[in-house]
PDB file of C-alpha atoms in Angstrom:
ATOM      1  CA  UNK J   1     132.700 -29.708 -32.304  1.00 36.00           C
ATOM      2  CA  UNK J   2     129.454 -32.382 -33.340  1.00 35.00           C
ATOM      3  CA  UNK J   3     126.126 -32.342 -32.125  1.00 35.00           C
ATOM      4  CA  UNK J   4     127.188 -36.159 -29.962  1.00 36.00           C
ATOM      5  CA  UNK J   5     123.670 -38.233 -29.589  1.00 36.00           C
ATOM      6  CA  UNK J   6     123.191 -40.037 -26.239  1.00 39.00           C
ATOM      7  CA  UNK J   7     125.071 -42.968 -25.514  1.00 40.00           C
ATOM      8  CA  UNK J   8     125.085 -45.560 -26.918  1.00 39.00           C
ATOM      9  CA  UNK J   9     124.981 -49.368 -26.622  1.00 40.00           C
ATOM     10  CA  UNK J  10     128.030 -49.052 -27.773  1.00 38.00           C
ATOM     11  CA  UNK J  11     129.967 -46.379 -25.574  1.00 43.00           C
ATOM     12  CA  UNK J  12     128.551 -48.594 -22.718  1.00 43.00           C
ATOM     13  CA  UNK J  13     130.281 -51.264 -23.997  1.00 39.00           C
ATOM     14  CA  UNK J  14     133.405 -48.882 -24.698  1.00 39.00           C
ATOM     15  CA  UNK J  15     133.105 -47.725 -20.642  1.00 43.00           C
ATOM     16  CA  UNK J  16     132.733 -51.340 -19.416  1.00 40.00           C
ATOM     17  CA  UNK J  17     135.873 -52.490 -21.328  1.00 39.00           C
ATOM     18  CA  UNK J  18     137.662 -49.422 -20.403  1.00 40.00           C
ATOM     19  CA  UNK J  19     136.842 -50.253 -16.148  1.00 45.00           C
ATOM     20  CA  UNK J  20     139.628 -51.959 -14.160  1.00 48.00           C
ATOM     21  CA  UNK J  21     139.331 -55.616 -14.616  1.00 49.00           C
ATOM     22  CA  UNK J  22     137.671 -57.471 -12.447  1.00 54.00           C
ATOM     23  CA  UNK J  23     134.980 -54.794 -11.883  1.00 65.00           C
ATOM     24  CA  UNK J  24     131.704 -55.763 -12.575  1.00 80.00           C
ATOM     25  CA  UNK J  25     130.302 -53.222 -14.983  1.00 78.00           C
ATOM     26  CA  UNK J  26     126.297 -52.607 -15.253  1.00 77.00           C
ATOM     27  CA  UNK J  27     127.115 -51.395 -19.352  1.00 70.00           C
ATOM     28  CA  UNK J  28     123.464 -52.824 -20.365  1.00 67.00           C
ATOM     29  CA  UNK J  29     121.611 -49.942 -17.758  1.00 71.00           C
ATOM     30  CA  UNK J  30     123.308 -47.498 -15.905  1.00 77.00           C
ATOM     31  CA  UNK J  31     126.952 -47.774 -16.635  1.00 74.00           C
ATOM     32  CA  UNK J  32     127.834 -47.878 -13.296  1.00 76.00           C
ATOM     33  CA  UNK J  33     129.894 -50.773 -11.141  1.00 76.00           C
ATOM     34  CA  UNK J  34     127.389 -53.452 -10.508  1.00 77.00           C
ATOM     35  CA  UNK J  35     127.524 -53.207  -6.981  1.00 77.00           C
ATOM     36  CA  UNK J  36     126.249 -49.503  -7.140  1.00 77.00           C
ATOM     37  CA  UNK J  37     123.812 -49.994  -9.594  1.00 82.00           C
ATOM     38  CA  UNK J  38     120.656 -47.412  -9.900  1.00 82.00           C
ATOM     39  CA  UNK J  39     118.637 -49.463 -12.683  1.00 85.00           C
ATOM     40  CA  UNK J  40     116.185 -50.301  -9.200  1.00 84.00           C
ATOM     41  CA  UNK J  41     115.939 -46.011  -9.107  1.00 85.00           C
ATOM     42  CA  UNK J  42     115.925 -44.966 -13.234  1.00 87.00           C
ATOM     43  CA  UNK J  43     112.560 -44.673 -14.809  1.00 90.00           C
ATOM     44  CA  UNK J  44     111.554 -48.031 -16.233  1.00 90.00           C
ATOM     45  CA  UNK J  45     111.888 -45.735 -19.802  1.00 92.00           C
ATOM     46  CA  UNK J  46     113.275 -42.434 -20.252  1.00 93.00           C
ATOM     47  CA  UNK J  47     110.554 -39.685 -19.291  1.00 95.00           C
ATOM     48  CA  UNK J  48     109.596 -37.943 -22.223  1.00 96.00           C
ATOM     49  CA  UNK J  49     109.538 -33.637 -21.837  1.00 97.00           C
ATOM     50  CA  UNK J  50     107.798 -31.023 -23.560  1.00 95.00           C
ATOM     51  CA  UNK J  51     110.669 -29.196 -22.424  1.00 96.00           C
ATOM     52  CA  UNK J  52     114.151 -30.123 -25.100  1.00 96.00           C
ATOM     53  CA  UNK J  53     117.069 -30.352 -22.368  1.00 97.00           C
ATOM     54  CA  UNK J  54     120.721 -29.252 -24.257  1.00 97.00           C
ATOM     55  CA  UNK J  55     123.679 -29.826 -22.401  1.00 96.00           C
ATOM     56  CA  UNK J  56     127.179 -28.616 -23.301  1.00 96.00           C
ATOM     57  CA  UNK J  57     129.313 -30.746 -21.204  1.00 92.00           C
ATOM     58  CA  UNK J  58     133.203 -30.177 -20.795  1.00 91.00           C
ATOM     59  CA  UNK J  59     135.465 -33.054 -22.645  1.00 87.00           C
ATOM     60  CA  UNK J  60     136.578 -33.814 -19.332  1.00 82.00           C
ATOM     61  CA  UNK J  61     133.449 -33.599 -17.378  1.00 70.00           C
ATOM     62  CA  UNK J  62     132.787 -37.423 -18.171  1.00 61.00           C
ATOM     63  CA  UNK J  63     136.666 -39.398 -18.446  1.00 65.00           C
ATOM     64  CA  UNK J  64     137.575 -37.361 -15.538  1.00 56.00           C
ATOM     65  CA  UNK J  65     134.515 -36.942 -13.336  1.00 57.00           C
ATOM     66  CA  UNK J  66     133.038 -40.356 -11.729  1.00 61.00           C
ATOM     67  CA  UNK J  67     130.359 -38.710  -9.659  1.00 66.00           C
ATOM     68  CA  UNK J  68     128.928 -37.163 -13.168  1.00 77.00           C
ATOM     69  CA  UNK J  69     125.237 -36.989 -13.167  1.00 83.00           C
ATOM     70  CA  UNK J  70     124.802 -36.568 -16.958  1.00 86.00           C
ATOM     71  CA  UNK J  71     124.917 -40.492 -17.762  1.00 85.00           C
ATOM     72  CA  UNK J  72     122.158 -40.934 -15.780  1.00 87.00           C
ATOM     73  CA  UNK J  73     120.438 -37.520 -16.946  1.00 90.00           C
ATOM     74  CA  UNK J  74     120.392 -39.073 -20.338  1.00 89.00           C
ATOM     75  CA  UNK J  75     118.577 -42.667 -19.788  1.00 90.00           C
ATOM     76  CA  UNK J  76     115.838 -40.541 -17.893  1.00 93.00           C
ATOM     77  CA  UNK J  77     114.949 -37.969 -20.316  1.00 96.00           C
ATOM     78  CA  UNK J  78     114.028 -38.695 -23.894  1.00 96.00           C
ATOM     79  CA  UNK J  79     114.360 -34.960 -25.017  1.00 97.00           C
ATOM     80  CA  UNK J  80     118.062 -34.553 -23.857  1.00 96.00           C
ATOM     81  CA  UNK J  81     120.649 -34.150 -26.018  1.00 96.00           C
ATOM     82  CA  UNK J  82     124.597 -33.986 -25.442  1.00 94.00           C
ATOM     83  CA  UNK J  83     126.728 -31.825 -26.869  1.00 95.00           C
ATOM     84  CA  UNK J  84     130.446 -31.823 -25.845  1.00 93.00           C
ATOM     85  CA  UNK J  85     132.648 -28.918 -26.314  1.00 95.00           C
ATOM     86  CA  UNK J  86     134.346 -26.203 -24.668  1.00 95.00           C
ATOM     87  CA  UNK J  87     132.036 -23.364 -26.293  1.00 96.00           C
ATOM     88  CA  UNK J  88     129.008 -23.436 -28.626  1.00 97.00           C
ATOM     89  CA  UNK J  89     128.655 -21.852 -31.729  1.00 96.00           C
ATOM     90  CA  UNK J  90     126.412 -22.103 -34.929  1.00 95.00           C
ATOM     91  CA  UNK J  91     127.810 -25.439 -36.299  1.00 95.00           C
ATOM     92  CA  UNK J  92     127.669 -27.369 -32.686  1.00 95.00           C
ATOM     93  CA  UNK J  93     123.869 -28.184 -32.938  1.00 95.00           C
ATOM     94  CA  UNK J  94     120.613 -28.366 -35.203  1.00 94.00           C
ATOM     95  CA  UNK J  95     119.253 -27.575 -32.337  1.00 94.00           C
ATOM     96  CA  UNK J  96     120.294 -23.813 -31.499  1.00 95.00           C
ATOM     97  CA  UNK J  97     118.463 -21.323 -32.248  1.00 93.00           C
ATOM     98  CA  UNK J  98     115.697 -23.270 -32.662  1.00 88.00           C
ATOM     99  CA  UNK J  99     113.636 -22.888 -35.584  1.00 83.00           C
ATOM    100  CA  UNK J 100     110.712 -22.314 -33.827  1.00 82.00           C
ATOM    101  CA  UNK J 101     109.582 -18.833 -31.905  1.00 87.00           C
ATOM    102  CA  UNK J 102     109.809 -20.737 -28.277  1.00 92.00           C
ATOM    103  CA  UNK J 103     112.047 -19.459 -25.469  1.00 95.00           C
ATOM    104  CA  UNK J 104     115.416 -20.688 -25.243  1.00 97.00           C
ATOM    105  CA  UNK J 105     116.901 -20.270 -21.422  1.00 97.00           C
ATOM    106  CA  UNK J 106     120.337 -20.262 -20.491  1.00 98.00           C
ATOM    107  CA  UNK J 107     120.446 -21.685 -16.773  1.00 96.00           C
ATOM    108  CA  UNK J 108     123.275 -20.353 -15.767  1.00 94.00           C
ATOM    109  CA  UNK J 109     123.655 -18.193 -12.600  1.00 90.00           C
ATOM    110  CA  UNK J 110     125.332 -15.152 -14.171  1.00 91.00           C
ATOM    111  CA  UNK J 111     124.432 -11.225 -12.236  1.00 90.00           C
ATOM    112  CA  UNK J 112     121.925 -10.611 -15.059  1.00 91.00           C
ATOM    113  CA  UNK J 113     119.792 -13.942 -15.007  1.00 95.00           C
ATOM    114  CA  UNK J 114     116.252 -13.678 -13.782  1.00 95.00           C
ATOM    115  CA  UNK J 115     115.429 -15.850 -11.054  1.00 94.00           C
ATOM    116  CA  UNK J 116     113.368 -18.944 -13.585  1.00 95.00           C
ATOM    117  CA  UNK J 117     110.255 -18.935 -11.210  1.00 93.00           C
ATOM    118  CA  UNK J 118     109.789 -15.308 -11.385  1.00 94.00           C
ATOM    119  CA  UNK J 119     110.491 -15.896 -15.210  1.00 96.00           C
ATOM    120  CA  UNK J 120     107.162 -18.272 -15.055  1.00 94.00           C
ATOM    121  CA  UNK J 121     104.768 -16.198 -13.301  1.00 93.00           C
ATOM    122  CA  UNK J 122     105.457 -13.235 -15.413  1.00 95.00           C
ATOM    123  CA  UNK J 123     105.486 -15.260 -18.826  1.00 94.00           C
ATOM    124  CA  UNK J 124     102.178 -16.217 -20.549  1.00 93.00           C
ATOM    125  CA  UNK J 125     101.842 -20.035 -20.630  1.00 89.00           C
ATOM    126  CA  UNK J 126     101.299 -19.847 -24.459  1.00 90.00           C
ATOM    127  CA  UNK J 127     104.576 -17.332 -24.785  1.00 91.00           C
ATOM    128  CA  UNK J 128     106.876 -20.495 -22.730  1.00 90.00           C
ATOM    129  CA  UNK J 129     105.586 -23.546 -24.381  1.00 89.00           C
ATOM    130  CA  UNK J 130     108.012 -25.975 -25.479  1.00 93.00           C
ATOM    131  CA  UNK J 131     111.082 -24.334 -24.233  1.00 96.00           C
ATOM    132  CA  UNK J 132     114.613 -25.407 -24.609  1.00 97.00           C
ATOM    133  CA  UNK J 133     116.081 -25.446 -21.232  1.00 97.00           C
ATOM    134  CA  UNK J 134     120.180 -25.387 -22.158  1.00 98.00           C
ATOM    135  CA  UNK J 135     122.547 -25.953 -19.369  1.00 96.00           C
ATOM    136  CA  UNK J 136     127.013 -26.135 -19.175  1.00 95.00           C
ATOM    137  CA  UNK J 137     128.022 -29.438 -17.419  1.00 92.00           C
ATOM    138  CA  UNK J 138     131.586 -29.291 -15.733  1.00 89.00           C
ATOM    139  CA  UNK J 139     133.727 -27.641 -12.988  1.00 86.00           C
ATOM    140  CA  UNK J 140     132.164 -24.257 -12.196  1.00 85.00           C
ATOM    141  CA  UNK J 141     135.282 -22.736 -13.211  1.00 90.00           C
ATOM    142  CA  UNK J 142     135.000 -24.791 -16.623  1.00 92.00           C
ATOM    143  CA  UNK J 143     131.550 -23.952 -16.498  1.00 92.00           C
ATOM    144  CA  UNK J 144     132.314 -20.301 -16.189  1.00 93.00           C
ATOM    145  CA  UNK J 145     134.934 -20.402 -19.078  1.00 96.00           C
ATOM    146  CA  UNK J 146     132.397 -22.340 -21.111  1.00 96.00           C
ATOM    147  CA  UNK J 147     129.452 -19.690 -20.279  1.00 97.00           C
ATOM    148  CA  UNK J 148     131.945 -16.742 -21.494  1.00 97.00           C
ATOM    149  CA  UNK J 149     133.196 -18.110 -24.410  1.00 97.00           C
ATOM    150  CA  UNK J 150     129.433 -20.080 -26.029  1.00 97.00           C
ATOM    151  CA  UNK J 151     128.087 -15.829 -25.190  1.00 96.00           C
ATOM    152  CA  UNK J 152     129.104 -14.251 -28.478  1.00 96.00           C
ATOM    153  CA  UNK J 153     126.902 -16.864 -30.422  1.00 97.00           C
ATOM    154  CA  UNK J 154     124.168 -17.536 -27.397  1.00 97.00           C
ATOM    155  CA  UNK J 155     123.815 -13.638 -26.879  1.00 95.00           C
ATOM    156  CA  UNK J 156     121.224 -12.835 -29.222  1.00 94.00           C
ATOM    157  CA  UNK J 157     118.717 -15.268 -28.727  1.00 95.00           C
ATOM    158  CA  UNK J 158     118.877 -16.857 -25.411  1.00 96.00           C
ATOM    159  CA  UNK J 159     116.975 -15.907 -22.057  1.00 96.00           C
ATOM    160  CA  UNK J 160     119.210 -15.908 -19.234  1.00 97.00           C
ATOM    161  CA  UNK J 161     117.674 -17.909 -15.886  1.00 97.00           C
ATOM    162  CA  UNK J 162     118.922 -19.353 -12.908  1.00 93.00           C
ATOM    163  CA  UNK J 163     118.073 -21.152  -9.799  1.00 89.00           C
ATOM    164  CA  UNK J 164     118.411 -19.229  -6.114  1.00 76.00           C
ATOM    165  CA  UNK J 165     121.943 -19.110  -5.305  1.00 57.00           C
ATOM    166  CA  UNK J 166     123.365 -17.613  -1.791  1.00 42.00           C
ATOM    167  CA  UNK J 167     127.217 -16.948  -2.849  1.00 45.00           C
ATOM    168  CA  UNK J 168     127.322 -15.431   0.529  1.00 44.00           C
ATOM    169  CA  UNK J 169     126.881 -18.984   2.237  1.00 35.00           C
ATOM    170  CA  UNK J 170     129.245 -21.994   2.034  1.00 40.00           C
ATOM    171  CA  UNK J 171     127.732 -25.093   0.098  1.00 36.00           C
ATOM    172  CA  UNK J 172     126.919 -28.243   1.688  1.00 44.00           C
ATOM    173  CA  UNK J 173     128.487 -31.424   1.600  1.00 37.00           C
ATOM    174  CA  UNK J 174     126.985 -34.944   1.091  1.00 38.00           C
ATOM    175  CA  UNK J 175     126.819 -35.372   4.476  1.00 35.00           C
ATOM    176  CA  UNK J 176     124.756 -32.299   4.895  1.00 40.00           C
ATOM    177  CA  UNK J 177     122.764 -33.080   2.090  1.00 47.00           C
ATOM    178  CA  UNK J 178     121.435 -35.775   0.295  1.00 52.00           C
ATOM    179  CA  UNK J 179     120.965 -34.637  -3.285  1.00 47.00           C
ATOM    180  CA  UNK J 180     124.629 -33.163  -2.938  1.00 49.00           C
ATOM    181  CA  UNK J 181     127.257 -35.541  -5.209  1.00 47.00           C
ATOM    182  CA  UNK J 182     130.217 -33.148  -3.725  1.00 46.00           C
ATOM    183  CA  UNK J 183     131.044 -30.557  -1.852  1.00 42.00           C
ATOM    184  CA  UNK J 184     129.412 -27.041  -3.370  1.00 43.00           C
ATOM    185  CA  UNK J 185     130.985 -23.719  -3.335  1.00 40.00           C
ATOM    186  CA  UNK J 186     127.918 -21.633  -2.174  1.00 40.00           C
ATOM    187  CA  UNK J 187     124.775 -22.603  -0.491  1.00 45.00           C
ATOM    188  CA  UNK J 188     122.075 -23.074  -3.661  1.00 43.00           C
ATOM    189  CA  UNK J 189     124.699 -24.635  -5.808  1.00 65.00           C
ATOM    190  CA  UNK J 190     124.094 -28.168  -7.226  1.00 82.00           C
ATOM    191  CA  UNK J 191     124.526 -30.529  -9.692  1.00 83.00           C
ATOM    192  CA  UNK J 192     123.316 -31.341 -13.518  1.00 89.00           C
ATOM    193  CA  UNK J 193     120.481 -33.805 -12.997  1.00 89.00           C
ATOM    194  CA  UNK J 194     119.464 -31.304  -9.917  1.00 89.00           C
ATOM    195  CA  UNK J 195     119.490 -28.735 -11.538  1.00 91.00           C
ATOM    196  CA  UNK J 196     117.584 -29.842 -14.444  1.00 95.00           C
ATOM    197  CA  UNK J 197     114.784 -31.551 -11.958  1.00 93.00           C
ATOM    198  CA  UNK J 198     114.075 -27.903 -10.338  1.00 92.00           C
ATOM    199  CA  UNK J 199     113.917 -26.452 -13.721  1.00 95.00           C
ATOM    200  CA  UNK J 200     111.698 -29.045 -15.421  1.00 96.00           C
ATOM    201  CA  UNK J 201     108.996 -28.450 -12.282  1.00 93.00           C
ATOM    202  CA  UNK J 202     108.876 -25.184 -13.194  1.00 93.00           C
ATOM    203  CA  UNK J 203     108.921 -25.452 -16.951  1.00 96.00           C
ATOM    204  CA  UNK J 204     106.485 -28.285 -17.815  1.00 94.00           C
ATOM    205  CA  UNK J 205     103.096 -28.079 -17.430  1.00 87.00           C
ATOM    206  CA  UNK J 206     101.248 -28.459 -14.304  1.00 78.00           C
ATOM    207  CA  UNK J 207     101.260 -31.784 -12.545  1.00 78.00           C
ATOM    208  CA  UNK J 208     103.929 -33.223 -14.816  1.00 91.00           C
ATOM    209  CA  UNK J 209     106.567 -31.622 -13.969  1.00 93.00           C
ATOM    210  CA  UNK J 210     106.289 -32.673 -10.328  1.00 92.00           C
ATOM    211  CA  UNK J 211     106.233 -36.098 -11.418  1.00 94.00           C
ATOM    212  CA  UNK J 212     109.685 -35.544 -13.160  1.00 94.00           C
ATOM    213  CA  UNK J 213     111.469 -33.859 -10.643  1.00 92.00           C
ATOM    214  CA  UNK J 214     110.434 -36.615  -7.938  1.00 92.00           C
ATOM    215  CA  UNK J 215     111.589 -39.173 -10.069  1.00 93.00           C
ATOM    216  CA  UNK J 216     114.820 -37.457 -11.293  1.00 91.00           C
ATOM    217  CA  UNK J 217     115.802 -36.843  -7.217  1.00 89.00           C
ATOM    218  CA  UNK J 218     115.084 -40.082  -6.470  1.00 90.00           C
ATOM    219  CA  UNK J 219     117.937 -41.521  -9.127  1.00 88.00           C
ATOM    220  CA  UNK J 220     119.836 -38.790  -7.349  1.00 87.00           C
ATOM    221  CA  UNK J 221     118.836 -39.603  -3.667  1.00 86.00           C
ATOM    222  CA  UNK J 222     120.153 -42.813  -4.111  1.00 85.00           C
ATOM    223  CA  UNK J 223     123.483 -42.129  -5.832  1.00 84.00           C
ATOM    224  CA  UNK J 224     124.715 -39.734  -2.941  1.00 80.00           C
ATOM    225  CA  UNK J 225     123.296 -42.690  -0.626  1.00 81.00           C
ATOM    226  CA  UNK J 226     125.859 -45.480  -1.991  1.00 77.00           C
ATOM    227  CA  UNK J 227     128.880 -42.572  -2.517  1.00 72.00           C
ATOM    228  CA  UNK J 228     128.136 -41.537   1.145  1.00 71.00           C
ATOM    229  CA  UNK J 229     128.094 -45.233   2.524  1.00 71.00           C
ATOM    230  CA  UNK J 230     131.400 -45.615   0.483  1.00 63.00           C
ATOM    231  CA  UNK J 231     133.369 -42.743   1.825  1.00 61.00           C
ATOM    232  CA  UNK J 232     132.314 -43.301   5.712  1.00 63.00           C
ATOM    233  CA  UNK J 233     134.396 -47.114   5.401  1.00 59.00           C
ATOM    234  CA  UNK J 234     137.006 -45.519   3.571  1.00 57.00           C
ATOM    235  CA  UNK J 235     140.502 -44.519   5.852  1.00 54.00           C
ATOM    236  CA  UNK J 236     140.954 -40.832   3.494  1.00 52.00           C
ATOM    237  CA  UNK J 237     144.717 -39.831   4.989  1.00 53.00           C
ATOM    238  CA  UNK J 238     144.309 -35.903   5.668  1.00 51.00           C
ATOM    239  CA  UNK J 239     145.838 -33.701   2.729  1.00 52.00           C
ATOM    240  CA  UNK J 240     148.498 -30.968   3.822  1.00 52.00           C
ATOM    241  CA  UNK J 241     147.352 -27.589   3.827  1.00 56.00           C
ATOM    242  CA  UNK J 242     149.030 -25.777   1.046  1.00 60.00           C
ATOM    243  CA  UNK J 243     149.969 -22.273   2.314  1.00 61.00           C
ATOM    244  CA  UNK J 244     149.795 -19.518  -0.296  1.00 65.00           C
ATOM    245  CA  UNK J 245     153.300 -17.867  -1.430  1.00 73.00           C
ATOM    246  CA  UNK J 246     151.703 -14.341   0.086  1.00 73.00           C
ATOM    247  CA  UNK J 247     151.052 -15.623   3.425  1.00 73.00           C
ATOM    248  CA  UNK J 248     154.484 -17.457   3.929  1.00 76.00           C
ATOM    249  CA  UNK J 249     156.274 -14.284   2.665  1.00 79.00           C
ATOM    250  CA  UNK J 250     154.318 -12.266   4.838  1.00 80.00           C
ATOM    251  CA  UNK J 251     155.693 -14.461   7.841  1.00 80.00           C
ATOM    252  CA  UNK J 252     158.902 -14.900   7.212  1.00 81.00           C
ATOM    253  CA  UNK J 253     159.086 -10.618   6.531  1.00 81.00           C
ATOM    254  CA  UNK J 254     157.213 -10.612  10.146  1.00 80.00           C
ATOM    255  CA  UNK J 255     159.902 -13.134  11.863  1.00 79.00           C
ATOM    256  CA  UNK J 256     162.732 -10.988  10.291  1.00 78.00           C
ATOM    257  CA  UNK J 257     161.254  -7.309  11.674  1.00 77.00           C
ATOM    258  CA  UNK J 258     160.604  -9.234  15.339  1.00 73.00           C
ATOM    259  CA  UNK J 259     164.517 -10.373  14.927  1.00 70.00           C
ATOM    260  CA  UNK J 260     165.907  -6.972  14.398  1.00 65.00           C
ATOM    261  CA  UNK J 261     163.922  -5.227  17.368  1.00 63.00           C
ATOM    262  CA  UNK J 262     165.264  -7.254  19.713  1.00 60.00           C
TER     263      UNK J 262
END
């Protein structure tokens, strides 16, 4: 695994090539099919952050994952950086541990993160200055599998945080919601570039990090906007149901007992 810098001229050419033919490609701003563009919603430059933004993103988060938020993460913030990999461990960035005393926070929401607000209030501003905020990009259960295998190196210097999560409530949908990019398992759930916008009002100092977030959910607003608009003229053919193997056994053991008492 390499410390990967954020894209490139380069890769943008790499994606446009790469897009069916015939689809124009926006590879000079956002990377995204021109009619969708958000270059109207990014940040005229990227915002810089006293906060430094690592993300560990899955190797398929990005090939396989259209509705990714963490191309457009990275030509909003200045401080981000990208580092892809499966786990993270002393050679995967310069960057962790810093070499600096400040807080490094894992948002993540394992059982023993503190809830980051709380973390705030009860944290002098001098003792949280200049923190890196370091976040896992991918399928929660790649996320989850990334989060347990980066914790033997992150362990012993990172500050576990996380944002309110109710895993006792269904997620919404985009049509319930319009920061939501997909459907989310539990109410609280979200994506990257949300995730980093809560964080970031929180984090950076006061005033500024308003500013951030309300530009960061507007690039988000409007990307659930044109994905919502796209899927309500779309005919979607309803998937089958798959039954589990437990359930049909159960049945067909139920069928056979109501067979032999008659």
């Amino acid at each position: 695994m390499h410390f990967d810098p954020l894209p490139s001229d380069a890769d943008d050419e790499a994606s446009a090539a790469a897009a069916p033919s015939g689809r124009s490609i926006c590879h000079a701003g956002c990377g995204r099919p021109s009619r969708v563009c958000l270059c109207p919603h990014l940040p005229s430059s990227p915002l810089p952050t006293s906060t430094t933004v690592v993300i560990l993103h899955h190797p398929h988060a990005l090939r396989r994952n259209p509705l990714s938020t963490v191309p457009l993460l990275a030509r909003s913030l200045s401080n981000l950086h990208l580092v892809p990999g499966r786990r993270l461990v002393p050679s995967s960035t310069p960057l962790l541990p810093p070499r600096s005393p400040n807080p490094v926070l894992l948002l993540y929401p394992s059982p023993g993160a503190t809830d980051l607000a709380a973390w705030c209030r009860s944290t002098p501003p001098s003792a949280r200055a200049s923190p890196t905020l370091l976040l896992l990009d991918g399928t929660w259960k790649q996320a989850k599998e990334m989060h347990a295998a980066s914790l033997p190196f992150l362990s012993s210097f990172v500050t576990p945080v996380s944002l309110p999560v109710d895993s006792g409530v269904d997620g919404d949908s985009m049509f319930e919601s319009e920061l939501v990019v997909r459907k989310e398992p539990h109410k609280g759930c979200m994506s990257t570039m949300e995730a980093v916008a809560r964080a970031l009002r929180l984090l950076e100092p006061e005033g500024k990090g308003k500013e951030i977030e309300d530009a960061m959910v507007g690039v988000l607003r409007a990307m659930v906007a044109f994905q919502a608009e796209h899927l309500q003229h779309r005919t979607v053919k309803p998937r089958v149901k798959m039954r589990k193997k437990k359930d049909l056994k159960r049945e067909e053991e139920m069928k056979k007992s109501n067979a032999g008492s008659i």
